[in-house]
XYZ file of N, CA, C and O in Angstrom:
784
model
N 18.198 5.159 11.687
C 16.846 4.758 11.375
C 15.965 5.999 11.230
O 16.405 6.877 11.973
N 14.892 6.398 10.555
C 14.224 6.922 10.333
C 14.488 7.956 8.932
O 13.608 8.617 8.381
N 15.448 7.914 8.669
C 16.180 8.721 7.467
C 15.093 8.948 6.201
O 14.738 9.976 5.624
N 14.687 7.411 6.010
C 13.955 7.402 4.799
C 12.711 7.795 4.239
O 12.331 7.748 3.069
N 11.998 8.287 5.522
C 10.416 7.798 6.337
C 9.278 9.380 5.117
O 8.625 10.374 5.436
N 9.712 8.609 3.550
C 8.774 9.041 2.408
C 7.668 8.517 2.636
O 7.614 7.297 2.478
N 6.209 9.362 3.154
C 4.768 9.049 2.879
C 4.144 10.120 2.548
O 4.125 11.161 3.205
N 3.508 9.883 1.329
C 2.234 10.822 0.649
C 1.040 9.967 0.588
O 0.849 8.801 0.242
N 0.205 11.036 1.088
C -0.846 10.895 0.978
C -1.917 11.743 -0.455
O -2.111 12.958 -0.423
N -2.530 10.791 -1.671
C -3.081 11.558 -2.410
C -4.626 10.742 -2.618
O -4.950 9.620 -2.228
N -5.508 11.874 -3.465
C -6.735 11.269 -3.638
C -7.183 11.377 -4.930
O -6.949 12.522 -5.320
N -7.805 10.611 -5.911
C -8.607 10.590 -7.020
C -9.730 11.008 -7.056
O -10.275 11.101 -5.957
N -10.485 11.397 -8.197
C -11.478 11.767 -8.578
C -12.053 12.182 -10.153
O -11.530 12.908 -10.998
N -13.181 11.513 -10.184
C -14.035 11.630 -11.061
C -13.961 13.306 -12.224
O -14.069 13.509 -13.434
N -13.700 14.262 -10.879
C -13.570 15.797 -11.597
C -12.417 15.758 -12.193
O -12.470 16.154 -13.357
N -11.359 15.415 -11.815
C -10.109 15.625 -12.523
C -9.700 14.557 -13.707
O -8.592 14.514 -14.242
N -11.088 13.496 -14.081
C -10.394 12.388 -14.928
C -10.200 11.197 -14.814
O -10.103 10.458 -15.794
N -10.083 10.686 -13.268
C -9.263 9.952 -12.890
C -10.300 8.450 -12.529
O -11.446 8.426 -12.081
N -9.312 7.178 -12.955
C -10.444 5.707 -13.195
C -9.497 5.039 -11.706
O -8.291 4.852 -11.543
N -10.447 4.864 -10.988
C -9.724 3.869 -10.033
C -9.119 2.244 -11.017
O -8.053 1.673 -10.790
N -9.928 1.913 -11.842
C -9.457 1.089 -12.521
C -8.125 1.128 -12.848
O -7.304 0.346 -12.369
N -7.840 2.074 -13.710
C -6.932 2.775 -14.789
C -5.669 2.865 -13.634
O -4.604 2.270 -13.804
N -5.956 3.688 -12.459
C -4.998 3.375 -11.345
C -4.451 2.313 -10.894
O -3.246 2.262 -10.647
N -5.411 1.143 -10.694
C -4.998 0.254 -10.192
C -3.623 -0.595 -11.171
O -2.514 -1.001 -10.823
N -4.475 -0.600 -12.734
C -3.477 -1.232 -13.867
C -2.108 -0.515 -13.767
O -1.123 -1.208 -13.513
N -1.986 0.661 -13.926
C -0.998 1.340 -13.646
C -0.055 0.593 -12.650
O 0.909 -0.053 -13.061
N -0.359 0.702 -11.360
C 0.349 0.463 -10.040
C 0.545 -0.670 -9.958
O 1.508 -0.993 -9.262
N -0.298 -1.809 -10.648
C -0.122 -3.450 -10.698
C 0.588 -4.264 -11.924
O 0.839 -5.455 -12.107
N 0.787 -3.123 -12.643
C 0.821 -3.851 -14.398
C 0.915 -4.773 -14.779
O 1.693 -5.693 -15.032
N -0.991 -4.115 -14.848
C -1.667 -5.415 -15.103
C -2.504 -4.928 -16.428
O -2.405 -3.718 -16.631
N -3.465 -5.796 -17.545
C -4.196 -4.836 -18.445
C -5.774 -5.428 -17.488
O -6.084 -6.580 -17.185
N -6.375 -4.363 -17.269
C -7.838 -4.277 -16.806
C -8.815 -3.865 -17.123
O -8.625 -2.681 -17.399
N -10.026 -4.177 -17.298
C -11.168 -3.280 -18.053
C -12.107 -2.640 -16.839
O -12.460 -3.281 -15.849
N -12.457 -1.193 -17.119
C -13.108 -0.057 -16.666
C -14.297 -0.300 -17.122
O -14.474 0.074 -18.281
N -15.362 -0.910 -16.491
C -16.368 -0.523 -16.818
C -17.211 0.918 -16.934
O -18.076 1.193 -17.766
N -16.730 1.707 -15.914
C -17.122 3.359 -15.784
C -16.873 4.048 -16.968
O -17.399 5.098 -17.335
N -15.798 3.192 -17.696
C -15.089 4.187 -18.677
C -15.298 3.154 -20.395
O -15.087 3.626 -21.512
N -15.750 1.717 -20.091
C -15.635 1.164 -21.140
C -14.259 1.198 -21.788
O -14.064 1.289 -23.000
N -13.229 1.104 -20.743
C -11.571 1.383 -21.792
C -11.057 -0.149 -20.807
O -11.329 -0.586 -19.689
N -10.324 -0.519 -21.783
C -9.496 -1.795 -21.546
C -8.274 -0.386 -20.890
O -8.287 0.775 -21.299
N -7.192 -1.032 -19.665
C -6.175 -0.238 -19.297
C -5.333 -0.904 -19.482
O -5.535 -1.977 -18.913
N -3.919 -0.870 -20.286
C -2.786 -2.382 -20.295
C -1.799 -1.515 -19.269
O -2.287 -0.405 -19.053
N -0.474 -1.752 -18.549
C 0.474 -1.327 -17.968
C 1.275 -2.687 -17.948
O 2.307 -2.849 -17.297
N 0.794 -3.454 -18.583
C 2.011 -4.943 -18.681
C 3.337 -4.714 -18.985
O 4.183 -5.535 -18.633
N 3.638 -3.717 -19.588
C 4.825 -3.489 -19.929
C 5.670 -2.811 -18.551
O 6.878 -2.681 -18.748
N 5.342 -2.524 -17.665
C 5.868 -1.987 -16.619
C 6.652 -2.817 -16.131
O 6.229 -3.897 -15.720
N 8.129 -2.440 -16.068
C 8.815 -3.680 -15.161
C 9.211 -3.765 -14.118
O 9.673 -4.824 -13.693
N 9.136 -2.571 -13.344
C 9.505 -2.546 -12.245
C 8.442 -2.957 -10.688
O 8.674 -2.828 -9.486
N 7.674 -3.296 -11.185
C 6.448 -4.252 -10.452
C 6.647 -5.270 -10.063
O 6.346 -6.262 -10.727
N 7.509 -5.391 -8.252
C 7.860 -6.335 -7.856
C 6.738 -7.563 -7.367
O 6.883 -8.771 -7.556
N 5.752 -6.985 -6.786
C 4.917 -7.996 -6.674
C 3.285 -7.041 -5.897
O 3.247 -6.168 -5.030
N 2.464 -7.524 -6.466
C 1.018 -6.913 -6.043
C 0.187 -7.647 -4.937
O 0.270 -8.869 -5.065
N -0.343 -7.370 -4.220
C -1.332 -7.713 -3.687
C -2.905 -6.993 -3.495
O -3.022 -5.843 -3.071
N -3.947 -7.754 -3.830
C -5.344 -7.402 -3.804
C -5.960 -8.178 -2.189
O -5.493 -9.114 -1.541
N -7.313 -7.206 -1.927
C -7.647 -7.254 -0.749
C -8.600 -8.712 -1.237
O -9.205 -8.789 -2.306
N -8.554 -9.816 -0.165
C -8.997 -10.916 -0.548
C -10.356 -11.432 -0.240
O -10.769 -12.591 -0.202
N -11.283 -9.672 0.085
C -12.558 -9.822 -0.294
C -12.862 -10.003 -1.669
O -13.954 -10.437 -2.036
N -11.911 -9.679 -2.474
C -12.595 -9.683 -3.781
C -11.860 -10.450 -4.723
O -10.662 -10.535 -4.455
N -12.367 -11.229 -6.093
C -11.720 -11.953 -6.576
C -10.348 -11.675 -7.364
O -9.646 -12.612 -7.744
N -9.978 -10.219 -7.605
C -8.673 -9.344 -8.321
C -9.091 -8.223 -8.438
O -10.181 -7.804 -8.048
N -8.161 -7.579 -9.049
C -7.811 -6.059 -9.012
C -9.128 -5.629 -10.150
O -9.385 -4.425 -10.174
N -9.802 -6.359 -10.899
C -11.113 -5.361 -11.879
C -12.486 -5.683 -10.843
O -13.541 -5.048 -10.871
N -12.124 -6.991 -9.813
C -13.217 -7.038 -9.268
C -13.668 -5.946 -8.042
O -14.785 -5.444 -7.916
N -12.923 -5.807 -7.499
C -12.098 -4.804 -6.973
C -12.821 -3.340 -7.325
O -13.927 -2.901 -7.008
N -11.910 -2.863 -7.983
C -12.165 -1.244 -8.119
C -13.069 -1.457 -9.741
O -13.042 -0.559 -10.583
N -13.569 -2.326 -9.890
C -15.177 -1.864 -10.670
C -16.130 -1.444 -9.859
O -16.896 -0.517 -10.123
N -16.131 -2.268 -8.577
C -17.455 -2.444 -7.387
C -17.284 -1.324 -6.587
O -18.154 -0.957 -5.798
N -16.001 -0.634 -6.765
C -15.859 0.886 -6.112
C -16.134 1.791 -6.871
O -16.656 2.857 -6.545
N -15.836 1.480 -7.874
C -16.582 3.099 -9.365
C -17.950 2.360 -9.194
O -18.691 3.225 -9.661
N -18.602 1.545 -8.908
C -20.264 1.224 -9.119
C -20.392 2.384 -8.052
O -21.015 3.388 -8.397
N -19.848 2.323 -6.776
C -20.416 2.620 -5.798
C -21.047 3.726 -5.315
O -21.862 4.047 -4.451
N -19.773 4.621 -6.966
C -19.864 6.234 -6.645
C -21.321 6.582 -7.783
O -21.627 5.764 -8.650
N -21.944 7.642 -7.628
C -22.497 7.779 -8.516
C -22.330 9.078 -8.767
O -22.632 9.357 -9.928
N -21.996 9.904 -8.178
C -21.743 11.612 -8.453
C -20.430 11.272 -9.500
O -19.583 10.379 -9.484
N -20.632 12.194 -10.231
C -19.718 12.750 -11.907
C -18.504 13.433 -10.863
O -17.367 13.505 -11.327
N -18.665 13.751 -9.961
C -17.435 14.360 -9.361
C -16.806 13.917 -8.055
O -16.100 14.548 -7.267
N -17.315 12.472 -8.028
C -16.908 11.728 -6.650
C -15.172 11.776 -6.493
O -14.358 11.682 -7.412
N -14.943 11.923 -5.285
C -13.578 11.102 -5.214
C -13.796 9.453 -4.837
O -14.604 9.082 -3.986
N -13.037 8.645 -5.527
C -13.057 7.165 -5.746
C -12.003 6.451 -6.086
O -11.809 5.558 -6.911
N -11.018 7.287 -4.898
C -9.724 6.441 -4.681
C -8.933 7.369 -3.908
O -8.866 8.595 -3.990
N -8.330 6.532 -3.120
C -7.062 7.023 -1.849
C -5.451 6.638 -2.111
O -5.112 5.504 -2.451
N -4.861 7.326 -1.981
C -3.362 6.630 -2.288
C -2.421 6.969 -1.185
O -2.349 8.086 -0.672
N -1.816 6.097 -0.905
C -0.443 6.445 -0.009
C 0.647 5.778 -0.607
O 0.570 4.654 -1.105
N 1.742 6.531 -0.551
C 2.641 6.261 -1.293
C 4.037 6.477 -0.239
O 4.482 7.552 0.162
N 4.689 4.725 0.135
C 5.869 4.726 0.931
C 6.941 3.998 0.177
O 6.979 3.263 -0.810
N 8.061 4.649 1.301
C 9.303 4.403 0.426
C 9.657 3.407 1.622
O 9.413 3.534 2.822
N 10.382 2.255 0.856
C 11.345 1.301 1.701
C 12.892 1.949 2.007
O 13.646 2.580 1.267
N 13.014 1.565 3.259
C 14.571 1.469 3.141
C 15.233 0.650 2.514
O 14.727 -0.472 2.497
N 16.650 0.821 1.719
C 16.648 -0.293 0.777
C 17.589 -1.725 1.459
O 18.095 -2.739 0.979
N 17.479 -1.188 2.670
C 18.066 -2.779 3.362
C 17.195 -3.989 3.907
O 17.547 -5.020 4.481
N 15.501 -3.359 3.406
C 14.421 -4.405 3.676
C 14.773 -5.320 2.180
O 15.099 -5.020 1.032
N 14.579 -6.212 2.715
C 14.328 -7.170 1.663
C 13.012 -7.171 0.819
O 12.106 -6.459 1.251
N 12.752 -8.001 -0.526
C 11.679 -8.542 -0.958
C 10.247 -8.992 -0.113
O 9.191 -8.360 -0.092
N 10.550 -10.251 0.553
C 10.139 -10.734 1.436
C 9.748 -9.952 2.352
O 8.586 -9.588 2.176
N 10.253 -9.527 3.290
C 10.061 -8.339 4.619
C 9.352 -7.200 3.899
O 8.584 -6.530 4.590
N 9.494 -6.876 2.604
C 8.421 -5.717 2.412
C 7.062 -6.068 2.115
O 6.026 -5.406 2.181
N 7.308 -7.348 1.746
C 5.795 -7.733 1.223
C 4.579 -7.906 2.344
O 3.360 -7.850 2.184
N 5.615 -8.208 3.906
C 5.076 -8.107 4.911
C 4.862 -7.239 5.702
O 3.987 -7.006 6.536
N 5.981 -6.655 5.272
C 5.417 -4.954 6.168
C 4.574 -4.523 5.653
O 3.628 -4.120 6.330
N 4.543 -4.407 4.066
C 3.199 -3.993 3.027
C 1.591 -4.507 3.654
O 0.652 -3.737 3.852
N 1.586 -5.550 3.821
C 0.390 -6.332 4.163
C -0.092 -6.183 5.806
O -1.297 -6.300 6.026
N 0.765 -5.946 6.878
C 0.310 -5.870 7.618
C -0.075 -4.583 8.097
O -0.855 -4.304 9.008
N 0.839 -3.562 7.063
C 0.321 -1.850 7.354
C -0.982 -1.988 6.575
O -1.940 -1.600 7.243
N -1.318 -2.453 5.284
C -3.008 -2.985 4.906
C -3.370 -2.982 5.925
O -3.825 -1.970 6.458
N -3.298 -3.824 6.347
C -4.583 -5.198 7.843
C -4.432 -3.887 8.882
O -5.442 -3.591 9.520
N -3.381 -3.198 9.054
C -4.085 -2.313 10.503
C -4.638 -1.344 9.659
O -5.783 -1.097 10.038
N -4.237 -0.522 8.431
C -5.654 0.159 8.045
C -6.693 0.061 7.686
O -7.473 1.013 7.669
N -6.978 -1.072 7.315
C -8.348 -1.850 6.893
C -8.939 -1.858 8.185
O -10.046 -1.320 8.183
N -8.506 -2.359 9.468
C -9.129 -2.981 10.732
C -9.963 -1.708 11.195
O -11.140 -1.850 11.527
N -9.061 0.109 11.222
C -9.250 0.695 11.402
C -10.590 1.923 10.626
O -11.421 2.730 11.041
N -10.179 1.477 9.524
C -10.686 2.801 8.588
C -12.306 1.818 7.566
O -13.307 2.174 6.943
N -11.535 0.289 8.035
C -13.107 -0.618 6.961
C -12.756 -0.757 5.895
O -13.122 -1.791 5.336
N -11.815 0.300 5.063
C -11.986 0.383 3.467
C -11.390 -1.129 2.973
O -11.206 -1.958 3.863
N -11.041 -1.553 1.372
C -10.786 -2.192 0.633
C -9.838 -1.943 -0.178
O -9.880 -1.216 -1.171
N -8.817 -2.646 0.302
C -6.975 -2.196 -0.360
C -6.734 -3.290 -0.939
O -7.077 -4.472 -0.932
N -5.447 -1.958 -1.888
C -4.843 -2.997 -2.623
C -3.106 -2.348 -2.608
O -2.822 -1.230 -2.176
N -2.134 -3.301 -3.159
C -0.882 -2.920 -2.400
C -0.140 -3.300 -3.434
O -0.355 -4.423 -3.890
N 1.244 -2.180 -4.243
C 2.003 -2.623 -5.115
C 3.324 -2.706 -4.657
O 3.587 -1.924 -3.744
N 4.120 -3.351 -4.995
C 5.972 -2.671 -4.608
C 6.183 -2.724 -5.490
O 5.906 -3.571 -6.339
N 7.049 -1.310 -5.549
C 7.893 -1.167 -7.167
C 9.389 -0.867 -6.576
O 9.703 -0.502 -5.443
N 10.074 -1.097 -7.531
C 11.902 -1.138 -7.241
C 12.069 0.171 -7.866
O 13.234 0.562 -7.799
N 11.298 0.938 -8.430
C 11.785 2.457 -9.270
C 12.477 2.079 -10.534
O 12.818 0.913 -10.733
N 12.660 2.887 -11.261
C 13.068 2.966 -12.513
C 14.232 2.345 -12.718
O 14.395 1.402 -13.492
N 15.452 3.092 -11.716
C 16.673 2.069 -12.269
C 16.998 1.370 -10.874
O 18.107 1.418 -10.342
N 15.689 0.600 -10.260
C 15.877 -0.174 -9.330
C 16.450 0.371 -8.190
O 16.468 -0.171 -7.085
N 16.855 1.305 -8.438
C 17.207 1.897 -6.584
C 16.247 2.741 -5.711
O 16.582 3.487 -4.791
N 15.124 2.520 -6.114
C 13.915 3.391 -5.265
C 13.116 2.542 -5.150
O 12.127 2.540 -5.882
N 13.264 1.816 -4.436
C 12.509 0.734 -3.505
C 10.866 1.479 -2.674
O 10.815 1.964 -1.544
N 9.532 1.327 -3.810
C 8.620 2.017 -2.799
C 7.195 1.323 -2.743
O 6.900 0.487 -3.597
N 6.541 1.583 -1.993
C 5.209 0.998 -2.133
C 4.025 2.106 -2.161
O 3.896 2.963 -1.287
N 3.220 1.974 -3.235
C 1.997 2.059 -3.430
C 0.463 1.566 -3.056
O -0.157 0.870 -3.860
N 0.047 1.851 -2.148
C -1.073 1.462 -1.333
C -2.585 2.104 -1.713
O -2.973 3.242 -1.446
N -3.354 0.998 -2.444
C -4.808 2.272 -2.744
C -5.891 1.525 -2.256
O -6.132 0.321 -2.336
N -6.602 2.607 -1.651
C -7.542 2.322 -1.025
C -9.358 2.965 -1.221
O -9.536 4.181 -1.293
N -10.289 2.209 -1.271
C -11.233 2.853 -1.454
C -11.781 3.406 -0.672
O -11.826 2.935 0.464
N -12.452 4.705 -1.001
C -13.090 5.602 -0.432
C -14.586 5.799 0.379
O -15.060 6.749 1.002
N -15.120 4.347 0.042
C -15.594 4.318 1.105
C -15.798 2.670 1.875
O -15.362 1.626 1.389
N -16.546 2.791 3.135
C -16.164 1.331 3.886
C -17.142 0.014 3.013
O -18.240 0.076 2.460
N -15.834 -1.526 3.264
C -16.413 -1.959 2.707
C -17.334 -2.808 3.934
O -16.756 -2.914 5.015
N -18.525 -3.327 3.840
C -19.247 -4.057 5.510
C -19.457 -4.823 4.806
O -19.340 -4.628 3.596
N -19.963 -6.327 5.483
C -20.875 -7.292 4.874
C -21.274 -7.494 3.370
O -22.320 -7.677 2.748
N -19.973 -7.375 3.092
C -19.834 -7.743 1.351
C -20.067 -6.583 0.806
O -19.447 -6.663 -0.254
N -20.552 -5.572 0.841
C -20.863 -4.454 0.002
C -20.056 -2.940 0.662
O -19.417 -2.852 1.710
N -20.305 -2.014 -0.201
C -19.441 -0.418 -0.122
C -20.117 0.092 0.912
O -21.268 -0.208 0.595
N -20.184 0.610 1.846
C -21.446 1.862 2.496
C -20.674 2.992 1.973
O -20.248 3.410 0.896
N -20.692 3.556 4.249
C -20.482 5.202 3.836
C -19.041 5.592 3.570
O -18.190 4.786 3.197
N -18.868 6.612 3.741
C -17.359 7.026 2.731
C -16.853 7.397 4.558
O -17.552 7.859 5.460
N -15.492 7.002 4.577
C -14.705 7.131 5.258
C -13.619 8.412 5.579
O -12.395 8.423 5.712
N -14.987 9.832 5.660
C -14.544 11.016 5.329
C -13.292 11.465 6.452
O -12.620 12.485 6.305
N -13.102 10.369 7.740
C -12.065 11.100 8.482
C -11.014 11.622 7.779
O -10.356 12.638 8.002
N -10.907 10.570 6.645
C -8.774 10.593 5.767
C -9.316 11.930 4.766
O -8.324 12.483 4.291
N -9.898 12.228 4.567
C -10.142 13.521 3.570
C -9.691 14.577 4.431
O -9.108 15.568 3.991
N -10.009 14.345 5.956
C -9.315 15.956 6.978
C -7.866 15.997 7.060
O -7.153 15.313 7.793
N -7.552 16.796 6.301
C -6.051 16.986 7.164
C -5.911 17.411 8.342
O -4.850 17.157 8.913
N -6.625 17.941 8.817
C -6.798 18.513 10.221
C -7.112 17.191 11.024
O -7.412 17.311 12.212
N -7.074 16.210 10.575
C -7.661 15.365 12.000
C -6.337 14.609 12.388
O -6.366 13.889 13.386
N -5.131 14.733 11.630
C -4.482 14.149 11.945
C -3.715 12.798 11.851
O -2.757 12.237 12.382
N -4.832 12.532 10.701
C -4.719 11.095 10.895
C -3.621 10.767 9.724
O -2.987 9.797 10.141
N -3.192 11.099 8.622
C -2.192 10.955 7.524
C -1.101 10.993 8.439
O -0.368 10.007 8.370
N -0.713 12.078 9.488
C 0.802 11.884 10.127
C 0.390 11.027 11.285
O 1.251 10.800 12.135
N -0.977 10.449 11.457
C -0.975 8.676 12.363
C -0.012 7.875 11.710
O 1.078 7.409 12.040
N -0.753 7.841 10.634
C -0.187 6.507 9.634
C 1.162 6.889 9.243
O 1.850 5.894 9.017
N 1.780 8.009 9.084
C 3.103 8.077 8.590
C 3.791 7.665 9.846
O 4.735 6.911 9.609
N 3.596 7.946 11.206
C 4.553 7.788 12.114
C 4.639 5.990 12.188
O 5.596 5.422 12.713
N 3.575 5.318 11.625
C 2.938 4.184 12.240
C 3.901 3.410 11.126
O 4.619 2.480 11.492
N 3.877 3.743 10.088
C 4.673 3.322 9.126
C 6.301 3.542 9.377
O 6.922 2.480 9.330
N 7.009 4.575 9.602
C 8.083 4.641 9.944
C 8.199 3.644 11.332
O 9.112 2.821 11.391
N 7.359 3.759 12.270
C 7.824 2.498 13.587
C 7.930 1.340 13.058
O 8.856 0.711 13.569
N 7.027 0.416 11.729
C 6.873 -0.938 11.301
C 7.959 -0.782 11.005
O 8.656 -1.538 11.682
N 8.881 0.156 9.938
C 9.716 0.330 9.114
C 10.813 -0.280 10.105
O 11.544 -1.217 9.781
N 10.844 0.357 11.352
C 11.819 0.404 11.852
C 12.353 -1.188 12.411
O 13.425 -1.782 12.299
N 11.185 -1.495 12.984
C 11.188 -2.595 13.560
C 11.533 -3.687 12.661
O 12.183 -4.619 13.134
N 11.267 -3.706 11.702
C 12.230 -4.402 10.620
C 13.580 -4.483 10.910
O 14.200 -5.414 11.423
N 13.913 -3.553 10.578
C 15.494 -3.075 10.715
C 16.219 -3.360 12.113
O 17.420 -3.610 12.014
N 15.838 -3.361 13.004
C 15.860 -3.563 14.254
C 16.245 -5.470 14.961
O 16.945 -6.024 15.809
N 15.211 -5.811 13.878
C 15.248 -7.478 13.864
C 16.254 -7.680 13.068
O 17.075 -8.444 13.574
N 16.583 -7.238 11.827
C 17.632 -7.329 10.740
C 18.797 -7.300 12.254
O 18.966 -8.205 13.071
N 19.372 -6.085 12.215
C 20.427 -6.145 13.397
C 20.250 -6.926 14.272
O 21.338 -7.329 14.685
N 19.283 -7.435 14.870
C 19.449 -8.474 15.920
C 19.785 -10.212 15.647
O 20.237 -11.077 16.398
N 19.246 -10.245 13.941
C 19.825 -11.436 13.445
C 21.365 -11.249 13.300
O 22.161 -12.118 13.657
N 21.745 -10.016 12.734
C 22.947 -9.964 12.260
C 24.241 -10.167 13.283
O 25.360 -10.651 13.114
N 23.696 -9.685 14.205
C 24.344 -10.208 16.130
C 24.510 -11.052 15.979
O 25.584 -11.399 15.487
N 23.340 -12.108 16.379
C 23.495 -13.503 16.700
C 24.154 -14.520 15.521
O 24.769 -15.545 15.815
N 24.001 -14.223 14.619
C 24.649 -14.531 13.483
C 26.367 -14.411 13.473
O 27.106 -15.102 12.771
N 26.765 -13.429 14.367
C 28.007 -13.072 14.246
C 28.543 -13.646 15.351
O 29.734 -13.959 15.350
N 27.485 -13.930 16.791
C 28.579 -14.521 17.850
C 28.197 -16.091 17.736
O 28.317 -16.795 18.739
N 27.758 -16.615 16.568
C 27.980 -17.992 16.916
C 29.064 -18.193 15.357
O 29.597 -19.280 15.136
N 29.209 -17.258 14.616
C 30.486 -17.510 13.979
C 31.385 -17.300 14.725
O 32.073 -18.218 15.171
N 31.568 -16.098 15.011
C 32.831 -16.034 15.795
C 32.647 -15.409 17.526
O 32.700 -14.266 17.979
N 32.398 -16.839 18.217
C 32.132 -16.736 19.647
C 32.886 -15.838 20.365
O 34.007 -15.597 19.916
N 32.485 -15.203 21.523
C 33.519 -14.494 22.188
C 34.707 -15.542 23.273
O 34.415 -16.518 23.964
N 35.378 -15.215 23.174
C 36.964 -16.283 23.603
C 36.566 -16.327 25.500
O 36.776 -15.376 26.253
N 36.045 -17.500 25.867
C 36.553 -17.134 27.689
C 37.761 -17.053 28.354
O 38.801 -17.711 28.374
N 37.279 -15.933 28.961
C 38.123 -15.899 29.611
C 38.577 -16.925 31.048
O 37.815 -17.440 31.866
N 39.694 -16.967 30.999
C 40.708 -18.244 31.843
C 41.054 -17.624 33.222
O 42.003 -16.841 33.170
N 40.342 -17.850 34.780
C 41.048 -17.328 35.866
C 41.626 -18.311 36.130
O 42.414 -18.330 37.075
């Protein structure tokens, strides 16, 4: 266990180009319109997009990260967070979609922001990973406030929080997997009593 335990942490921004929209279509492939940018984004053709999830404050993925490019107004904001994990490939479909969602819900609980969550199988399906983006700043009482500058420090520590935090969910998966796979095995084939 722990073999697999791929997490990056990256960030977007306005200086380098970059549409939280345009991201999101990408990672969801989905086609979405940018209002910041006035560009329709398509990524429908992407096939390796096992299944998406949007944070269910908001009605989908343009409602979403439009109301986060509103939020920014500096030409050089950053206005998007990414973490990027790899599955082991003995999680299932199912089990990732839940490990996916509940590593959301403890960073949301923690940090406030407004996520959204992709799994992709990789190109020729053997790179099982998830894509996690998050906005940059908190969302309260229906609307954006302040920006959630702890995750911008590398110094604070907090990216190898979440990586260790992610490898323990990871694990604990795997952990239950083997413990079904036990019980599964001694009621096929019981152990024989022994006769005094």
């Amino acid at each position: 266990m722990g073999a697999f335990a791929r997490f990056e942490a990256k960030a977007f921004s306005r200086k380098k180009g970059h549409s939280a929209v345009r991201a999101s279509a990408y990672r969801t492939g989905q086609e979405l319109y940018c209002e910041q940018t006035n560009k329709v984004y398509n990524f429908e053709f992407k096939k390796d997009v096992l299944y998406f999830e949007t944070d269910k404050n908001f009605r989908d993925s343009e409602h979403l990260w439009n109301s986060a490019e509103k939020a920014e107004k500096r030409k050089d904001a950053t206005i998007q967070r990414e973490f990027l994990c790899s599955f082991d490939k003995k999680i299932s479909v199912n089990e990732a979609k839940k490990l996916a969602r509940n590593f959301c819900k403890k960073l949301q609980k923690k940090h406030l922001v407004a996520y959204e969550f992709a799994i992709h199988k990789g190109k020729d399906g053997d790179n099982p990973h998830l894509h996690i983006i998050l906005s940059t700043r908190r969302f309260e009482n229906g609307k954006f406030t302040e920006k959630s500058r702890e995750l911008d420090d590398r110094k604070s520590g907090l990216i190898d929080f979440w990586r260790k935090e992610w490898q323990k969910d990871s694990d604990t998966i795997l952990k239950l997997q083997n413990r079904r796979k036990s019980k599964l095995n001694n009621t096929l084939y019981p152990r024989p009593r022994l006769s005094i």
